[in-house]
């Protein structure tokens, strides 16, 4: 939708700064929710092989009739397939009913396996073959990023990491910025588990700007130049979450949100998750 800004990636392609994440959607619900989101104007969907809903995402896309080049679809290579990326990519494309994705990511580094560099070299080939327009990584800490930068020939376009005010990952964000890698913030609302949505800092700012706590959090992310794709199964929240581009937080409000760092992870630690 025209009101959603696009960011330019380091490979020259663009990405809508806002979209829909489909992790933890109830089986049998994803197609309905993605269809509703597309009706509302969402054009960017973030899925993964491990979410087991690529086929439902694909069905909603097919039924929408929206031209393929107006959509941005991301999927991810699951950990156990890091030595088998070409087959995994083909399986994901079959399920999605697409002949290419816009973005293909290594889902986790799983450093103990020691296979993510091989996976990255395979993603470079997948990109050359046109099966993924852009390629990137997810949950890569600076030491993982350094390995792919040393041994690969393509710089990842994005690094998708857990970020919300109570877990800001400043070191990883700085490493991304140093290499021209766009940060995608997963669990941008703290998945409703961390204290972000209910924090008095957030609710106070929401009252001051006449917006909801979710909109305040999402606006904080977009003002940092990050990409977000909050998940919701409720139509009214899908509509609420996309109304981010007609207001702004001032410097004091941003500083107050910046001050919420608390090390509150909702997902696994990438350095130990295998
Ligand atoms: P989010 O931070 O998007 O939070 C989702 C939760 O917030 C749900 O419980 C949802 O409930 C609730 N919610 C949504 N909108 C609102 C609102 N306006 N007000 C109040 N509550 C709201 O968490 P996710 O973990 O889903 O992260 C988003 C996406 O990031 C995922 O769907 C996935 O695409 C990606 N991701 C990637 C990971 C990775 O390893 N690369 C890991 C985890 C996520 P309800 O549905 O009932 O509205």
Short mmCIF file of N, CA and C and ligand atoms in Angstrom, two decimals, residues 21-23 46 51 76 107-108 138-139 160 186-192 197 214 229-234 237 240-241, ligand 1:
data_model
loop_
_atom_site.label_atom_id
_atom_site.label_comp_id
_atom_site.label_asym_id
_atom_site.label_seq_id
_atom_site.Cartn_x
_atom_site.Cartn_y
_atom_site.Cartn_z
N UNK A 21 3.65 -10.94 10.34
CA UNK A 21 4.34 -12.17 10.72
C UNK A 21 3.31 -13.25 11.02
N UNK A 22 3.62 -14.49 10.64
CA UNK A 22 2.60 -15.55 10.78
C UNK A 22 3.06 -16.69 11.69
N UNK A 23 4.02 -16.41 12.57
CA UNK A 23 4.46 -17.41 13.56
C UNK A 23 3.36 -17.58 14.61
N UNK A 46 5.82 -12.44 6.39
CA UNK A 46 7.03 -13.12 6.90
C UNK A 46 6.63 -14.49 7.43
N UNK A 51 7.22 -22.81 10.49
CA UNK A 51 5.88 -22.37 10.95
C UNK A 51 4.79 -23.29 10.41
N UNK A 76 12.11 -18.91 5.45
CA UNK A 76 13.39 -19.15 6.13
C UNK A 76 13.77 -20.63 6.09
N UNK A 107 17.50 -19.29 9.27
CA UNK A 107 16.63 -18.96 10.41
C UNK A 107 17.41 -18.71 11.71
N UNK A 108 18.38 -19.58 12.00
CA UNK A 108 19.21 -19.44 13.20
C UNK A 108 20.63 -19.88 12.85
N UNK A 138 19.10 -14.58 10.05
CA UNK A 138 18.23 -14.28 11.18
C UNK A 138 18.91 -14.78 12.45
N UNK A 139 18.81 -14.00 13.48
CA UNK A 139 19.38 -14.37 14.79
C UNK A 139 20.90 -14.48 14.75
N UNK A 160 17.41 -10.60 10.76
CA UNK A 160 16.14 -10.56 11.51
C UNK A 160 16.41 -11.04 12.93
N UNK A 186 12.12 -8.90 15.12
CA UNK A 186 11.05 -9.87 15.39
C UNK A 186 10.53 -9.73 16.82
N UNK A 187 9.29 -10.21 17.01
CA UNK A 187 8.56 -9.94 18.26
C UNK A 187 8.61 -8.45 18.61
N UNK A 188 8.19 -7.60 17.67
CA UNK A 188 8.31 -6.15 17.90
C UNK A 188 7.44 -5.67 19.06
N UNK A 189 6.41 -6.47 19.41
CA UNK A 189 5.56 -6.12 20.56
C UNK A 189 5.98 -6.91 21.79
N UNK A 190 7.14 -7.56 21.72
CA UNK A 190 7.55 -8.42 22.84
C UNK A 190 6.63 -9.62 22.99
N UNK A 191 5.95 -9.95 21.89
CA UNK A 191 5.03 -11.09 21.85
C UNK A 191 3.96 -11.02 22.94
N UNK A 192 3.76 -9.86 23.52
CA UNK A 192 2.79 -9.77 24.60
C UNK A 192 3.27 -10.42 25.89
N UNK A 197 4.19 -3.95 26.19
CA UNK A 197 2.86 -3.40 25.89
C UNK A 197 2.20 -2.76 27.11
N UNK A 214 0.45 -0.59 21.25
CA UNK A 214 1.07 -1.33 20.13
C UNK A 214 1.56 -0.36 19.06
N UNK A 229 7.01 -6.74 11.43
CA UNK A 229 5.85 -7.52 10.93
C UNK A 229 5.17 -8.16 12.13
N UNK A 230 4.44 -7.34 12.91
CA UNK A 230 3.73 -7.88 14.08
C UNK A 230 2.72 -8.93 13.65
N UNK A 231 2.57 -9.92 14.52
CA UNK A 231 1.57 -10.97 14.28
C UNK A 231 0.28 -10.62 15.03
N UNK A 232 -0.85 -10.72 14.35
CA UNK A 232 -2.12 -10.73 15.06
C UNK A 232 -3.10 -11.60 14.30
N UNK A 233 -3.94 -12.30 15.04
CA UNK A 233 -4.99 -13.11 14.43
C UNK A 233 -6.31 -12.36 14.40
N UNK A 234 -6.32 -11.12 14.88
CA UNK A 234 -7.58 -10.37 14.99
C UNK A 234 -7.62 -9.23 13.99
N UNK A 237 -6.96 -5.70 15.16
CA UNK A 237 -5.55 -5.42 15.48
C UNK A 237 -4.70 -5.34 14.22
N UNK A 240 -5.25 -1.89 13.27
CA UNK A 240 -4.58 -0.99 14.24
C UNK A 240 -3.07 -0.94 14.00
N UNK A 241 -2.48 -2.13 13.82
CA UNK A 241 -1.02 -2.22 13.76
C UNK A 241 -0.43 -1.53 12.54
P1 LIG B 1 4.72 -9.96 18.25
O1 LIG B 1 5.63 -9.08 19.01
O2 LIG B 1 4.31 -9.62 16.88
O3 LIG B 1 3.45 -10.16 19.18
C1 LIG B 1 2.36 -10.96 18.82
C2 LIG B 1 1.44 -11.02 20.03
O4 LIG B 1 0.94 -9.72 20.30
C3 LIG B 1 0.25 -11.93 19.80
O5 LIG B 1 -0.02 -12.55 21.04
C4 LIG B 1 -0.87 -10.95 19.43
O6 LIG B 1 -2.11 -11.48 19.86
C5 LIG B 1 -0.49 -9.71 20.21
N1 LIG B 1 -0.88 -8.48 19.53
C6 LIG B 1 -0.79 -8.18 18.21
N2 LIG B 1 -1.22 -6.95 17.96
C7 LIG B 1 -1.62 -6.42 19.14
C8 LIG B 1 -2.17 -5.18 19.52
N3 LIG B 1 -2.41 -4.22 18.62
N4 LIG B 1 -2.46 -4.96 20.84
C9 LIG B 1 -2.21 -5.94 21.75
N5 LIG B 1 -1.69 -7.14 21.46
C10 LIG B 1 -1.39 -7.38 20.15
O7 LIG B 1 5.37 -11.44 18.29
P2 LIG B 1 5.82 -12.54 17.25
O8 LIG B 1 6.70 -13.44 18.02
O9 LIG B 1 4.70 -13.13 16.52
O10 LIG B 1 6.74 -11.75 16.21
C11 LIG B 1 6.29 -11.23 14.97
C12 LIG B 1 6.84 -12.03 13.82
O11 LIG B 1 8.26 -12.07 13.87
C13 LIG B 1 6.45 -13.51 13.81
O12 LIG B 1 5.10 -13.73 13.47
C14 LIG B 1 7.45 -14.05 12.84
O13 LIG B 1 7.09 -13.73 11.51
C15 LIG B 1 8.70 -13.27 13.26
N6 LIG B 1 9.53 -14.04 14.21
C16 LIG B 1 10.76 -14.48 13.78
C17 LIG B 1 11.57 -15.21 14.59
C18 LIG B 1 12.89 -15.64 14.11
O14 LIG B 1 13.55 -16.45 14.79
N7 LIG B 1 13.35 -15.17 12.98
C19 LIG B 1 11.15 -15.60 15.96
C20 LIG B 1 9.86 -15.08 16.33
C21 LIG B 1 9.11 -14.31 15.48
P3 LIG B 1 -3.37 -11.71 18.84
O15 LIG B 1 -2.88 -12.58 17.74
O16 LIG B 1 -4.38 -12.34 19.71
O17 LIG B 1 -3.76 -10.33 18.37
#
